[in-house]
XYZ file of C-alpha atoms in Angstrom:
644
model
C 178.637 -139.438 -84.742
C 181.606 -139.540 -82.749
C 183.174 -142.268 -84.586
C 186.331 -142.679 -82.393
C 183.603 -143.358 -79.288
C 182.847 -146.237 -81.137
C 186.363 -147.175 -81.379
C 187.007 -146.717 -78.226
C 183.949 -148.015 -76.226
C 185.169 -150.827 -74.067
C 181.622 -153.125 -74.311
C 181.834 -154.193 -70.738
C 178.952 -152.635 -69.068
C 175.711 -152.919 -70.170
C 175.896 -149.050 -70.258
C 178.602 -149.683 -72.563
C 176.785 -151.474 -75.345
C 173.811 -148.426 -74.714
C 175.863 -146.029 -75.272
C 177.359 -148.028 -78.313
C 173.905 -148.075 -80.363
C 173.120 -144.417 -79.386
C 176.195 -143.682 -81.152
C 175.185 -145.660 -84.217
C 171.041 -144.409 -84.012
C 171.733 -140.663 -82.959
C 172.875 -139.973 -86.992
C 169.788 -141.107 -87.937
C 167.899 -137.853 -86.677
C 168.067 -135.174 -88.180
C 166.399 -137.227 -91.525
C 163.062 -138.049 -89.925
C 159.873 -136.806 -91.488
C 158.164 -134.017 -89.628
C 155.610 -136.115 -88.498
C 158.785 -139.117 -87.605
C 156.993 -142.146 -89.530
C 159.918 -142.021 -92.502
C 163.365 -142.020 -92.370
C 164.638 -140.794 -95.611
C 168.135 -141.339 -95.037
C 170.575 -138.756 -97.272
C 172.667 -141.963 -98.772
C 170.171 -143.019 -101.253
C 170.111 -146.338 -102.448
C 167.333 -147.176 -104.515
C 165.564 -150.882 -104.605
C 163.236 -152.948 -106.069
C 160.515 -151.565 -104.023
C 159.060 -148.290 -103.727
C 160.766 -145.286 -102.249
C 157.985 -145.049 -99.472
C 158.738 -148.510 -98.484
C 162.590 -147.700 -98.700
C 161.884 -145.066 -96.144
C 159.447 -147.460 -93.502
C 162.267 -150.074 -93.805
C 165.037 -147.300 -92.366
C 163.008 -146.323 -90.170
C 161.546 -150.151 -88.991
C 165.524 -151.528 -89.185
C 166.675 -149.220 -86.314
C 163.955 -150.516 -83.762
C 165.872 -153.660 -84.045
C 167.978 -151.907 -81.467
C 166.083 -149.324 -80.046
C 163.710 -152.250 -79.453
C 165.664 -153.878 -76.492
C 167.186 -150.692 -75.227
C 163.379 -149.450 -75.170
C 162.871 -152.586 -72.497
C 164.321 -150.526 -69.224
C 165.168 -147.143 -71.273
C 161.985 -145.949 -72.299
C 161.967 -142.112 -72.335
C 164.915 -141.758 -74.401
C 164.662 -138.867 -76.933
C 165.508 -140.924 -79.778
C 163.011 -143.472 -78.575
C 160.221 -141.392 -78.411
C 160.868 -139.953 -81.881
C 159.807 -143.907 -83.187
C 156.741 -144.233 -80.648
C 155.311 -140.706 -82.241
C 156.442 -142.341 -85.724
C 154.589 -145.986 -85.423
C 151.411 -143.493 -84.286
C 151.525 -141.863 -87.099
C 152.708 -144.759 -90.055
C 149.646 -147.049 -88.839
C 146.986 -144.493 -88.876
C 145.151 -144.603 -91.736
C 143.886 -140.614 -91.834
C 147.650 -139.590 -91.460
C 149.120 -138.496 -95.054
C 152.352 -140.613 -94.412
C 150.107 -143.803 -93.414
C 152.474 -146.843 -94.075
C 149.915 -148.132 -96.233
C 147.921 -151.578 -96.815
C 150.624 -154.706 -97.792
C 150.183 -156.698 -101.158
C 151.479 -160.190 -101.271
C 155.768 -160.489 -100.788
C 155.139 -156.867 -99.372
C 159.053 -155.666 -97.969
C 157.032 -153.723 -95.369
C 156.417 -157.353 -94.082
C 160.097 -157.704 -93.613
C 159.821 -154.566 -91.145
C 156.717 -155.364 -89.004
C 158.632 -158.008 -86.921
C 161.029 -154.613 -85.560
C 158.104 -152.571 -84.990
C 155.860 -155.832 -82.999
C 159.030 -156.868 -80.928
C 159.490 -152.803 -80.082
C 155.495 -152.595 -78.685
C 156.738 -156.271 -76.781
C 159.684 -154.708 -75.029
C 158.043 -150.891 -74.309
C 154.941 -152.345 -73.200
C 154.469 -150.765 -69.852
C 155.366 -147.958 -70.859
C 154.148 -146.733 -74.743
C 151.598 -149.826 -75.743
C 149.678 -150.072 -72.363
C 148.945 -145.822 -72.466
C 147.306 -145.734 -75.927
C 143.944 -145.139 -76.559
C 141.761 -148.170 -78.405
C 141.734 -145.927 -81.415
C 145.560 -146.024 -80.947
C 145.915 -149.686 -80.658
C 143.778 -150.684 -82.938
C 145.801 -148.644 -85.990
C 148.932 -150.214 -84.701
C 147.256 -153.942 -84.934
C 145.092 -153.394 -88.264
C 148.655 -152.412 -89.990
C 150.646 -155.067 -88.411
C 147.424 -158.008 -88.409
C 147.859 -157.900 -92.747
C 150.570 -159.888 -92.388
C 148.032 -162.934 -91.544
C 146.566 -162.172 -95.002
C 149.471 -162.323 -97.746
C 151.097 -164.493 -99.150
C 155.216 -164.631 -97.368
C 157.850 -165.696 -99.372
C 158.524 -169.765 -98.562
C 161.579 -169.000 -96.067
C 162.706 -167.181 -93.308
C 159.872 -164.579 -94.331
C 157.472 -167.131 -92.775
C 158.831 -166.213 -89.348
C 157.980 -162.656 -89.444
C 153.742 -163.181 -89.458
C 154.791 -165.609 -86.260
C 156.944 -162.995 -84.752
C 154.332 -160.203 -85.394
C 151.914 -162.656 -83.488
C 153.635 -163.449 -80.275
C 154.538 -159.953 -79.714
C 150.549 -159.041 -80.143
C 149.831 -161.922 -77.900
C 151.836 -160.668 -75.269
C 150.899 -157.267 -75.288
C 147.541 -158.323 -74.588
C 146.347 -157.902 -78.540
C 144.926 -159.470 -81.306
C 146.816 -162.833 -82.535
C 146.488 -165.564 -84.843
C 147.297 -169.216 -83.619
C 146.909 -170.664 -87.184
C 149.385 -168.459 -88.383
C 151.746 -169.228 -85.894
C 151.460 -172.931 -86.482
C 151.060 -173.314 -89.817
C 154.241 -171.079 -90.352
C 156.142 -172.912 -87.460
C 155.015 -176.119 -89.593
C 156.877 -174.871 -92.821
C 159.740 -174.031 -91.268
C 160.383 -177.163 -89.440
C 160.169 -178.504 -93.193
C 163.345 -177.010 -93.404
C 165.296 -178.363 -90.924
C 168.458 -180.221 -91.971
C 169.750 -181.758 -88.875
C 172.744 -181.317 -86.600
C 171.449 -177.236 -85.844
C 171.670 -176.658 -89.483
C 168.160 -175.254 -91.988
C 168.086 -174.267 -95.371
C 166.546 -171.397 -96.206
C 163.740 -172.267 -97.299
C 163.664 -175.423 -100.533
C 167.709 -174.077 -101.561
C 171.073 -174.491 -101.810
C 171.957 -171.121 -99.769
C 173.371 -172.377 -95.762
C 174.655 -168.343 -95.588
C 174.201 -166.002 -92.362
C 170.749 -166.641 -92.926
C 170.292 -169.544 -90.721
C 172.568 -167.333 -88.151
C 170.738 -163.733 -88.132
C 167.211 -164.994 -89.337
C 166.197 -168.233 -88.391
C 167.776 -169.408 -85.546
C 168.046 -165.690 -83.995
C 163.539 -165.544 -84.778
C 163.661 -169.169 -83.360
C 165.500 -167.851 -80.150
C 163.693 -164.741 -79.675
C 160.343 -167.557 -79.734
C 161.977 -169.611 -77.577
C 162.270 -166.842 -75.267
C 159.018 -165.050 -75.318
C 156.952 -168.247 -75.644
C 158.948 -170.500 -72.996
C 155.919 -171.050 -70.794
C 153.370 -171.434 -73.328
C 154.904 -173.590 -76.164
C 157.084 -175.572 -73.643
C 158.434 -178.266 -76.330
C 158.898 -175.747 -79.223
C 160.904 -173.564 -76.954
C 163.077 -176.192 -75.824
C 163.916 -177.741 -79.137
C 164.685 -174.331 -80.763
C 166.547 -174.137 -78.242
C 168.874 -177.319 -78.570
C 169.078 -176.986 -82.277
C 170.652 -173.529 -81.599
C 173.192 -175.414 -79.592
C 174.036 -177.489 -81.967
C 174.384 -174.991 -84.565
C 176.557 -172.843 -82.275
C 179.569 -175.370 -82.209
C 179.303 -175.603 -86.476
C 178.781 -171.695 -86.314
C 181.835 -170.380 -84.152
C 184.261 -171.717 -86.811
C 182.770 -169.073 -88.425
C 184.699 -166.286 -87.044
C 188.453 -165.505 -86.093
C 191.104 -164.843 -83.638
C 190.908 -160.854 -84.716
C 186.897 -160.725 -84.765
C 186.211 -160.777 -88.151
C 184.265 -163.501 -89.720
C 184.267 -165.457 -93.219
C 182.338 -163.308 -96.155
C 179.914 -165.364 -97.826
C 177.231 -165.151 -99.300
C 174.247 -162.210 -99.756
C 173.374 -159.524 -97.597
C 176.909 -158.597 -96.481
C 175.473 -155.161 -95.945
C 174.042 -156.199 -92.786
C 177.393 -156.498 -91.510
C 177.934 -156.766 -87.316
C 174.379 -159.049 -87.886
C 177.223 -161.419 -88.103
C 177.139 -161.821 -84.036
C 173.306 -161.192 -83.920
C 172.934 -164.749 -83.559
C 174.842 -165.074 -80.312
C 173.320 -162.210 -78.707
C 170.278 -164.323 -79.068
C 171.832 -167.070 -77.453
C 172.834 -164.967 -74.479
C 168.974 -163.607 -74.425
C 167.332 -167.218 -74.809
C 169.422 -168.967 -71.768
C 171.104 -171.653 -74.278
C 173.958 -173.133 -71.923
C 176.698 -174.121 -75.113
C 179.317 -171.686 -74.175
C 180.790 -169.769 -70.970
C 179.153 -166.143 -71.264
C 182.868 -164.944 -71.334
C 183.504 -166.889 -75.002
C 180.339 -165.353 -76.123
C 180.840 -161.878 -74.715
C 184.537 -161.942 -76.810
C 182.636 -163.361 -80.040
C 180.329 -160.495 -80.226
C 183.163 -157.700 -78.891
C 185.930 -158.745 -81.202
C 183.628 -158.161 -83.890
C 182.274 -155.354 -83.075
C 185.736 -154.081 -82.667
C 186.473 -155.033 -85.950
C 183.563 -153.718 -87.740
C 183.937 -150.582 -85.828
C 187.457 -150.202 -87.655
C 186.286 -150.268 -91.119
C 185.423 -147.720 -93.820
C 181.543 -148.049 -93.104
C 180.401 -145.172 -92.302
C 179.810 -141.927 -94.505
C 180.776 -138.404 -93.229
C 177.823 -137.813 -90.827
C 177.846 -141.488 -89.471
C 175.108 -143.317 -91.205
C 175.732 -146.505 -91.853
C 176.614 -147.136 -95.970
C 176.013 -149.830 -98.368
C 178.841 -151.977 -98.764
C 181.088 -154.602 -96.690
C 184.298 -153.290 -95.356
C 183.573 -149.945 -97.161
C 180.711 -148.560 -98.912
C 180.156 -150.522 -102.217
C 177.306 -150.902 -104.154
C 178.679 -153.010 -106.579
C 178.019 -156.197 -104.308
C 174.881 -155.149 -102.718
C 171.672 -156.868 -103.702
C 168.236 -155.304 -105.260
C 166.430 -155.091 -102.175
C 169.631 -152.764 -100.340
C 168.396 -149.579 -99.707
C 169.343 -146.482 -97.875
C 168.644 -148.156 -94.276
C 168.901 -151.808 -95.143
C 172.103 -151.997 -93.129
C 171.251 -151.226 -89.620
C 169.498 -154.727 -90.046
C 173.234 -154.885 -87.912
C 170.998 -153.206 -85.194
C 169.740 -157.039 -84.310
C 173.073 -157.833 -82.703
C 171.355 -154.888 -79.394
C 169.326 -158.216 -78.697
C 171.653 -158.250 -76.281
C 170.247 -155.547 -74.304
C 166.733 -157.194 -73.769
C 169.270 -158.866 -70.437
C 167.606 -157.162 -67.738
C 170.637 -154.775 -65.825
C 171.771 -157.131 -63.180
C 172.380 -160.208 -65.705
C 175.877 -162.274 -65.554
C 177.017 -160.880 -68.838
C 177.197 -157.176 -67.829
C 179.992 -158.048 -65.214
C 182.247 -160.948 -67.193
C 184.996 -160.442 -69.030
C 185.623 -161.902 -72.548
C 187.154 -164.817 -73.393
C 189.307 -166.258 -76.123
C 187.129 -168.420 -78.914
C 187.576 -172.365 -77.170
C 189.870 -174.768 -78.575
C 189.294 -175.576 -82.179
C 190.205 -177.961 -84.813
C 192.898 -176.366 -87.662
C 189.856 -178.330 -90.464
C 186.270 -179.025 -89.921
C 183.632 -180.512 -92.337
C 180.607 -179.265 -92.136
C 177.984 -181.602 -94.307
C 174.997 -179.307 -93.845
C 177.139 -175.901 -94.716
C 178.857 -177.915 -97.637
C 181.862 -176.068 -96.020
C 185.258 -177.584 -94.850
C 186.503 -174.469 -93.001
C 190.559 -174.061 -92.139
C 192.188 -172.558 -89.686
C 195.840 -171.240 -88.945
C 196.726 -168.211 -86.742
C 194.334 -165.783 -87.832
C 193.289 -166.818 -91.201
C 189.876 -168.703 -91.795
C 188.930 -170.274 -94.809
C 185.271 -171.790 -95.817
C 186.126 -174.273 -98.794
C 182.419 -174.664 -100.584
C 180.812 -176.909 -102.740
C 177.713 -177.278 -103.690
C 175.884 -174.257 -102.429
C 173.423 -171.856 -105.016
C 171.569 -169.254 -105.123
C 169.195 -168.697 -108.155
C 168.459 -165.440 -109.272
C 170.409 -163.360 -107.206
C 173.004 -160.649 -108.457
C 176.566 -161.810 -108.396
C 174.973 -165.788 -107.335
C 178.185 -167.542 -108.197
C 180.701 -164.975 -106.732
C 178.857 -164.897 -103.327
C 178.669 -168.913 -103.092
C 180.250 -171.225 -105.804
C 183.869 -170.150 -105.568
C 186.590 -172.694 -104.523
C 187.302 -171.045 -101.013
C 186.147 -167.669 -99.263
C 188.294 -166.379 -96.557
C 188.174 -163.483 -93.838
C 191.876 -162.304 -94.489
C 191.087 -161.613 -98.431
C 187.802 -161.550 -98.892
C 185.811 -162.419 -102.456
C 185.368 -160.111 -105.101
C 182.151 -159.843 -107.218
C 182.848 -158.867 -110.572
C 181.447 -155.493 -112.938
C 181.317 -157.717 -116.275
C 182.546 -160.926 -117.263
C 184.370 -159.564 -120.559
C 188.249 -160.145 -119.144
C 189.292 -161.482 -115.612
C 190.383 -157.957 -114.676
C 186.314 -157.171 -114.978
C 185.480 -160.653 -113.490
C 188.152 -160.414 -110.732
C 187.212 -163.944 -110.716
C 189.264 -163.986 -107.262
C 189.566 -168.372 -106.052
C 188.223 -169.710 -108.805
C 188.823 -171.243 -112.436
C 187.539 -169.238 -115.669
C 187.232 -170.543 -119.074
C 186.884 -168.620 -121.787
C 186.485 -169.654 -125.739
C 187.665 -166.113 -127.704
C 189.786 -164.816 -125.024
C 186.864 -161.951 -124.645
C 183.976 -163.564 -122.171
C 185.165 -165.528 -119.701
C 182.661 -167.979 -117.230
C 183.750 -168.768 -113.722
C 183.003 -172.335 -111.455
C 178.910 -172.318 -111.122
C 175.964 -174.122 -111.352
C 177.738 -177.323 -110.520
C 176.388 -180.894 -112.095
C 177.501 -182.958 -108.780
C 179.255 -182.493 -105.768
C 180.625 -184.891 -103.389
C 182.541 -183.470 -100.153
C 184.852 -185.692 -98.320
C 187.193 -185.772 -95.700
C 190.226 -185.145 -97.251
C 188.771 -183.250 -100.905
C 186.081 -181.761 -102.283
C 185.129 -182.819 -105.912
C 182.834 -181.212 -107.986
C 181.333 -181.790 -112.017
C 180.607 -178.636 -113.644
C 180.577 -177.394 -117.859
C 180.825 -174.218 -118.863
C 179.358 -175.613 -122.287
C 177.519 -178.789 -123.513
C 180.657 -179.474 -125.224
C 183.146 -178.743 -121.821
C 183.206 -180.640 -118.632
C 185.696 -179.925 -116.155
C 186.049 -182.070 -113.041
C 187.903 -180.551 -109.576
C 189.522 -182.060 -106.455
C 190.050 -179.348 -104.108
C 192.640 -180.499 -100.864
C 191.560 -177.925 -98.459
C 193.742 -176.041 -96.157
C 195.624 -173.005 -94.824
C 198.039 -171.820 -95.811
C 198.319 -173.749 -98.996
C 195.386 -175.840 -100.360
C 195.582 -177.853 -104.001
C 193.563 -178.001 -106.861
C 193.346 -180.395 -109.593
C 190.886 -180.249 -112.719
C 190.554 -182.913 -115.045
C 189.521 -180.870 -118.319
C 187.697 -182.223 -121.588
C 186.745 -180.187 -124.279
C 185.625 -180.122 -127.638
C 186.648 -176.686 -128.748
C 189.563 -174.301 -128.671
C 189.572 -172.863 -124.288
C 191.844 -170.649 -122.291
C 191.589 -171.322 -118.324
C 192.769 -169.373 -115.661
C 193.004 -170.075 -112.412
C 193.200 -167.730 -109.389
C 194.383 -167.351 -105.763
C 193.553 -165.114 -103.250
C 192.680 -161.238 -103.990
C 195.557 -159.148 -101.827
C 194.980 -155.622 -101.428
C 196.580 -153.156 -103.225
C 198.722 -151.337 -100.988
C 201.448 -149.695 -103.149
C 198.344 -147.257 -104.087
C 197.814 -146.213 -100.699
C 199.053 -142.673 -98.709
C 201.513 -143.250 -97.713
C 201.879 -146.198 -99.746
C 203.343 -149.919 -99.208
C 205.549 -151.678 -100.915
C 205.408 -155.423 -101.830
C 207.276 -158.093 -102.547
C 207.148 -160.734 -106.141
C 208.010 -163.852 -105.676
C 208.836 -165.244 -108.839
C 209.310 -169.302 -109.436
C 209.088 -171.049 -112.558
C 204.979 -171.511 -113.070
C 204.530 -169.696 -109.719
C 203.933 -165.992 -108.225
C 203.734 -164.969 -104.983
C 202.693 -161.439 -103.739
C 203.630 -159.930 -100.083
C 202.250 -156.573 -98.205
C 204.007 -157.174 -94.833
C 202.629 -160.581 -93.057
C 199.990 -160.975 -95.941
C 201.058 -163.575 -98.968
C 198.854 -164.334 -101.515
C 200.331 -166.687 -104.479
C 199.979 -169.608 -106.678
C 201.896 -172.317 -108.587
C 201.626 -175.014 -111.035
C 203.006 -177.980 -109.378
C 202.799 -180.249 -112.577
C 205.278 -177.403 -113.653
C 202.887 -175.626 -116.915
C 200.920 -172.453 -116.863
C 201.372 -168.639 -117.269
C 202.219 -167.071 -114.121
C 200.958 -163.590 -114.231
C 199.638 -160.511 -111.175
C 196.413 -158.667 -112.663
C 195.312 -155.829 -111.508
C 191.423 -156.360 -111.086
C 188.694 -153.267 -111.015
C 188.303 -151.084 -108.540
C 186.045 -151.687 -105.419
C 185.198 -155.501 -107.100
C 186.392 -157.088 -103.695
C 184.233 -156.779 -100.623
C 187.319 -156.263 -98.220
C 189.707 -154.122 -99.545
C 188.985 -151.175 -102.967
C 191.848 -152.099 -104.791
C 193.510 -155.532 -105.234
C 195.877 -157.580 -107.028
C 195.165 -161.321 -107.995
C 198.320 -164.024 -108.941
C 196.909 -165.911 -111.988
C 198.018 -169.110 -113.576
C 196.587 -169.199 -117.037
C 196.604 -172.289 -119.938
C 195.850 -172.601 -124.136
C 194.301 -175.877 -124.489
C 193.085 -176.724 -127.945
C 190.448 -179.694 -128.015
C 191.406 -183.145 -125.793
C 191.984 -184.435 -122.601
C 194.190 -182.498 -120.176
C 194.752 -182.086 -116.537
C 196.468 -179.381 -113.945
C 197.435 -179.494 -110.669
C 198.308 -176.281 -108.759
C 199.026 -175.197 -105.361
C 197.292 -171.559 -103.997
C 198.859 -169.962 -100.977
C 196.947 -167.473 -98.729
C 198.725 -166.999 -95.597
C 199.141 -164.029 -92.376
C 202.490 -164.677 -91.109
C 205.683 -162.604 -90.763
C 207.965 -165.814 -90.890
C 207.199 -166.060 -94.773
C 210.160 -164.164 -96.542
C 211.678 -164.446 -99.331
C 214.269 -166.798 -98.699
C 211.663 -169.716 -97.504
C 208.634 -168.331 -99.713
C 208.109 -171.483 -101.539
C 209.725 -173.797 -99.141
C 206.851 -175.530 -98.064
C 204.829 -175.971 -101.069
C 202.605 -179.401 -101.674
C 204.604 -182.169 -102.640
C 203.290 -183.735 -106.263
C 203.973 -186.757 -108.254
C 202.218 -188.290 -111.060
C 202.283 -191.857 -112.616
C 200.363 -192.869 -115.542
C 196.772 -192.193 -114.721
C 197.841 -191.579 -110.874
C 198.317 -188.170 -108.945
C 199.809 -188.353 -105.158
C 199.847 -185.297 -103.574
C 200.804 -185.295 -100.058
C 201.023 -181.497 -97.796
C 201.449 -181.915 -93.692
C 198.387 -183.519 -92.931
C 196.824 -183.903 -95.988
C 197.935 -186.992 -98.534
C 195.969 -187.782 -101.151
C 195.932 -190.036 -104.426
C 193.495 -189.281 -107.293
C 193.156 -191.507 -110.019
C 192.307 -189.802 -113.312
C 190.643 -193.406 -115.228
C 192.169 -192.779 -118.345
C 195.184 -190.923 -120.218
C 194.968 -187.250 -119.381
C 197.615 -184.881 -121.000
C 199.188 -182.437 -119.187
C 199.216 -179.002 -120.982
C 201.696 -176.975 -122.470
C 202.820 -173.889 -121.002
C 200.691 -171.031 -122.614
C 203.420 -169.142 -123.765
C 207.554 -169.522 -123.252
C 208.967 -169.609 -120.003
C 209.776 -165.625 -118.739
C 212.510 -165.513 -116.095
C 211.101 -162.127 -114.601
C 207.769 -160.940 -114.732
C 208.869 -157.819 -114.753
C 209.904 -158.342 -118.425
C 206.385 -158.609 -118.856
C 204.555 -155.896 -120.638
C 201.645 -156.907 -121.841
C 198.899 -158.024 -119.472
C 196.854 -161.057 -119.402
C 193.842 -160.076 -121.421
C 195.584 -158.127 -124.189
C 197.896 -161.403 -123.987
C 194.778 -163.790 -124.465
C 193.185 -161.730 -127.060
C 196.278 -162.379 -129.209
C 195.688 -166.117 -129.484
């Protein structure tokens, strides 16, 4: 792939964005099976399901793409190499027959791609097959009626599977549709917003699954479920103007979350818009939404050497991708092409983009559990009480303090040290200075308009109670701690990346304050600082490729010895893109503090705030003595803690 096309591809025209996902599919080639019904892709990934199944889903994800382009482009090379595949995967005498489903079957998860592609080639690949033909293609796709779908967006793959049939002039089921439509209404929150499925998770779920299904239904079934249609499409609306705080001035958007993998999917959701007529934006706002990111995504490390598409975020990393990432699971990002179901003469092929509208610097947003900052080109979701059981790396993806586009979130490779943990925006406790537990599984939550609070216990025997005062640059924290046994905390800013390892390499800045660092690569600052004046001050050096944006990173730590009692903190964390922070005014407009008695004001531009603590609180001791310069430092954090 010629990876500087990509780079360079303007994504005006509608030939444009064509030529765009050529550039991404045209890799893809030369790993087809002879007979084209597998893509075994030469990054291999493996999954929790089978390796046959890892190659239908590579092969199913790119028709998210080639789906729409299919719609007026139908003789395409590349698009004829998936019609003589879906021949060959549904029949049932062919050796590389896609097989019969079981119940939570992933090759569910790939029919939708494969039903939409026979909706939008119709005339020309569906409507010249033999009845032999057709009826493989609908006996392989019809078992979705007949298994059991996981209780969540799944259910809107047997619908999607349906309509397309329906359309086509094939076999359907009604009951399926509605019973499935049914569920999923159960899961509607209000105000645009759905959980997915009976959880805690409001991730890009709701964006690239739900609503974008619920839009594509919308579309496709306008004249025959009239009052569906409609309301799918005003919930989308409403969900658009929560959503677009979401994303930033530069085009990237706020990590959080699973399936980061799937990458530009981020914008998928407003290419459905754009397809399903809703009227919430000019066509020039949503044509910069989708570019910008593009653009940016198009910039990072996320390709390998012949141009597939890799597992990771910002660069390939399989230390934060899930069990079910394979080999092709990432050109799910293929679903943002939507876009090119717009027949050729359509409004958006001839406007040009548009800056995001106006927005407010802090939003709440009750159904996301979010209050999401903004300042220049820094966006920052503050979360509390979101979950997600069971998954790998649940409370690094969605129960830290704050998750921001600038820095990203690391995940960590074990919990033995916070170097391992790069427990990045968060508090960690430890009891023998060995295992350390970050912020999770949360006891009660309560978001407000001017804090977030939270009750959560590492042990039976520790509770630990947090007031977060969101915004950007600096945002507070305050924990109320009591324990019963011997703890260390430590509490973390924002991962910065690690520049001075680069070549040619960068140099930073320290900027040292009494129970406060700072760190500086250019316009980026990442620091923190006890306000109540106690605390370690201390930069670790986390593993490698732990953070989704950048391989390498530094974290600014604040860390406390607290034998049993009653104690509280109060510290400031600064995450900030500006080239007017410099050394002389680095800490010049930090939080202002004051505590009396049981009483803590903090007041910070906008933001003023009194918490009462309800009873005598101490405030701790320093960990160790005061250290003018870190750099007299020589021992780091964990072999420090492991001392005690």
């Amino acid at each position: 792939m010629a990876l500087n096309q990509l780079k360079e591809n303007p994504l005006y025209t509608k030939a444009d964005y064509e030529k765009a996902l050529l550039d991404l599919c045209t890799p893809v080639v030369p790993y087809f099976s002879e007979d084209k019904a597998l893509l075994s892709l030469s990054s291999y990934n493996a999954t929790n399901y089978s390796d046959l199944i890892l190659n239908i889903e590579a092969f199913a994800r790119i028709l998210w793409g080639l789906g729409p382009f299919s719609r007026e482009k139908n003789d395409n090379p590349i698009v004829n190499n998936f019609k003589e595949g879906i021949l060959n995967g549904t029949n049932p005498n062919h050796p590389n027959y896609w097989g019969k489903i079981e119940d939570f079957d992933q090759r569910a998860v790939e029919m939708p791609s494969i039903a939409l592609f026979l909706y939008f080639s119709k005339g020309d690949f569906w409507d010249n097959l033999n009845d032999i033909q057709k009826d493989n293609i609908q006996s392989w796709l019809l078992q979705i009626n007949h298994k059991k779908l996981v209780d969540n967006n799944w259910l809107f793959f047997a619908v999607l599977v349906n309509i397309s049939l329906k359309k086509i002039g094939g076999e359907y089921c009604n009951k399926t549709i509605d019973n499935n439509l049914a569920r999923i209404d159960e899961f509607y929150l209000g105000a645009g917003w759905y959980s997915d499925g009976e959880t805690n998770q409001r991730d890009y779920y709701i964006s690239f699954a739900i609503h974008f299904y619920s839009l594509i239904y919308s579309k496709i079934m306008k004249n025959d479920d009239i009052n569906r249609s409609k309301e799918y499409k005003n919930r989308a609306e409403l969900f658009a103007k929560d959503f677009i705080y979401w994303f930033s001035t530069d085009g990237s958007a706020i990590p959080f979350g699973r399936s980061l993998t799937y990458r530009f999917a981020q914008v998928a959701f407003w290419s459905a818009i754009i397809y399903a007529e809703v009227d919430v934006f000019s066509l020039g706002i949503v044509k910069g939404v989708i570019n910008r990111n593009l653009r940016w995504w198009f910039k990072q490390q996320i390709f390998d050497n012949s141009g597939l598409l890799t597992v990771g975020y910002a660069y390939p990393n399989i230390n934060m991708s899930e069990e079910y990432n394979g080999s092709g699971s990432a050109y799910w990002a293929l679903k943002v092409f939507l876009i090119l179901a717009l027949d050729n003469q359509h409004e958006y092929w001839k406007v040009n983009e548009e800056e995001l509208p106006p927005l407010h610097s802090r939003v709440i947003q009750q159904h996301s559990r979010m209050t999401i900052c903004r300042n220049n080109s820094h966006v920052a979701a503050f979360v509390n009480g979101q979950n997600c059981e069971g998954l790998v790396h649940s409370a690094a993806k969605y129960e830290k303090m704050v998750y921001s586009n600038i820095f990203g979130f690391s995940v960590p490779r074990s919990n033995n040290s916070i170097r391992q943990g790069a427990y990045d925006s968060t508090l960690s406790i430890s009891d023998d200075g060995e295992v350390f537990k970050p912020r999770s599984g949360l006891k009660y939550y309560l978001n407000e308009d001017k804090f977030l609070y939270s009750i959560w216990k590492p042990w039976n025997d520790v509770e630990v109670e947090t007031y977060i005062l969101p915004n950007v640059p600096w945002h507070i924290r305050i924990h109320k701690i009591k324990t019963k046994r011997n703890i260390i905390l430590c509490e973390s800013g924002y991962s910065i990346e690690r520049k001075s390892h680069l070549n040619p390499s960068i140099s930073r800045t320290i900027n040292e304050r009494d129970n406060g660092v700072g760190i500086t690569y250019g316009n980026i600052h990442s620091g923190i600082l006890s306000l109540i004046g106690n605390g370690l001050p201390e930069v670790i050096y986390p593993v490698a490729n732990t953070n989704l944006n950048f391989p390498r990173t530094e974290l600014p730590v604040l860390s406390w010895k607290l034998r049993k009692g009653d104690y509280f903190i109060v510290n400031a964390v600064l995450g900030d893109m500006s080239f007017n922070r410099k050394n002389e005014n680095y800490w010049n407009d930090i939080p202002k503090v004051n505590v009396e008695g049981n009483t803590i004001s903090v007041s910070h531009h906008d933001i003023a705030e009194v918490i009462n603590l309800e009873k005598n609180y101490k405030s701790p001791p320093s960990m160790y003595k005061k250290v003018n310069n870190l750099k007299k430092k020589t021992k780091s954090l964990v072999k420090s803690i492991r001392k005690l």
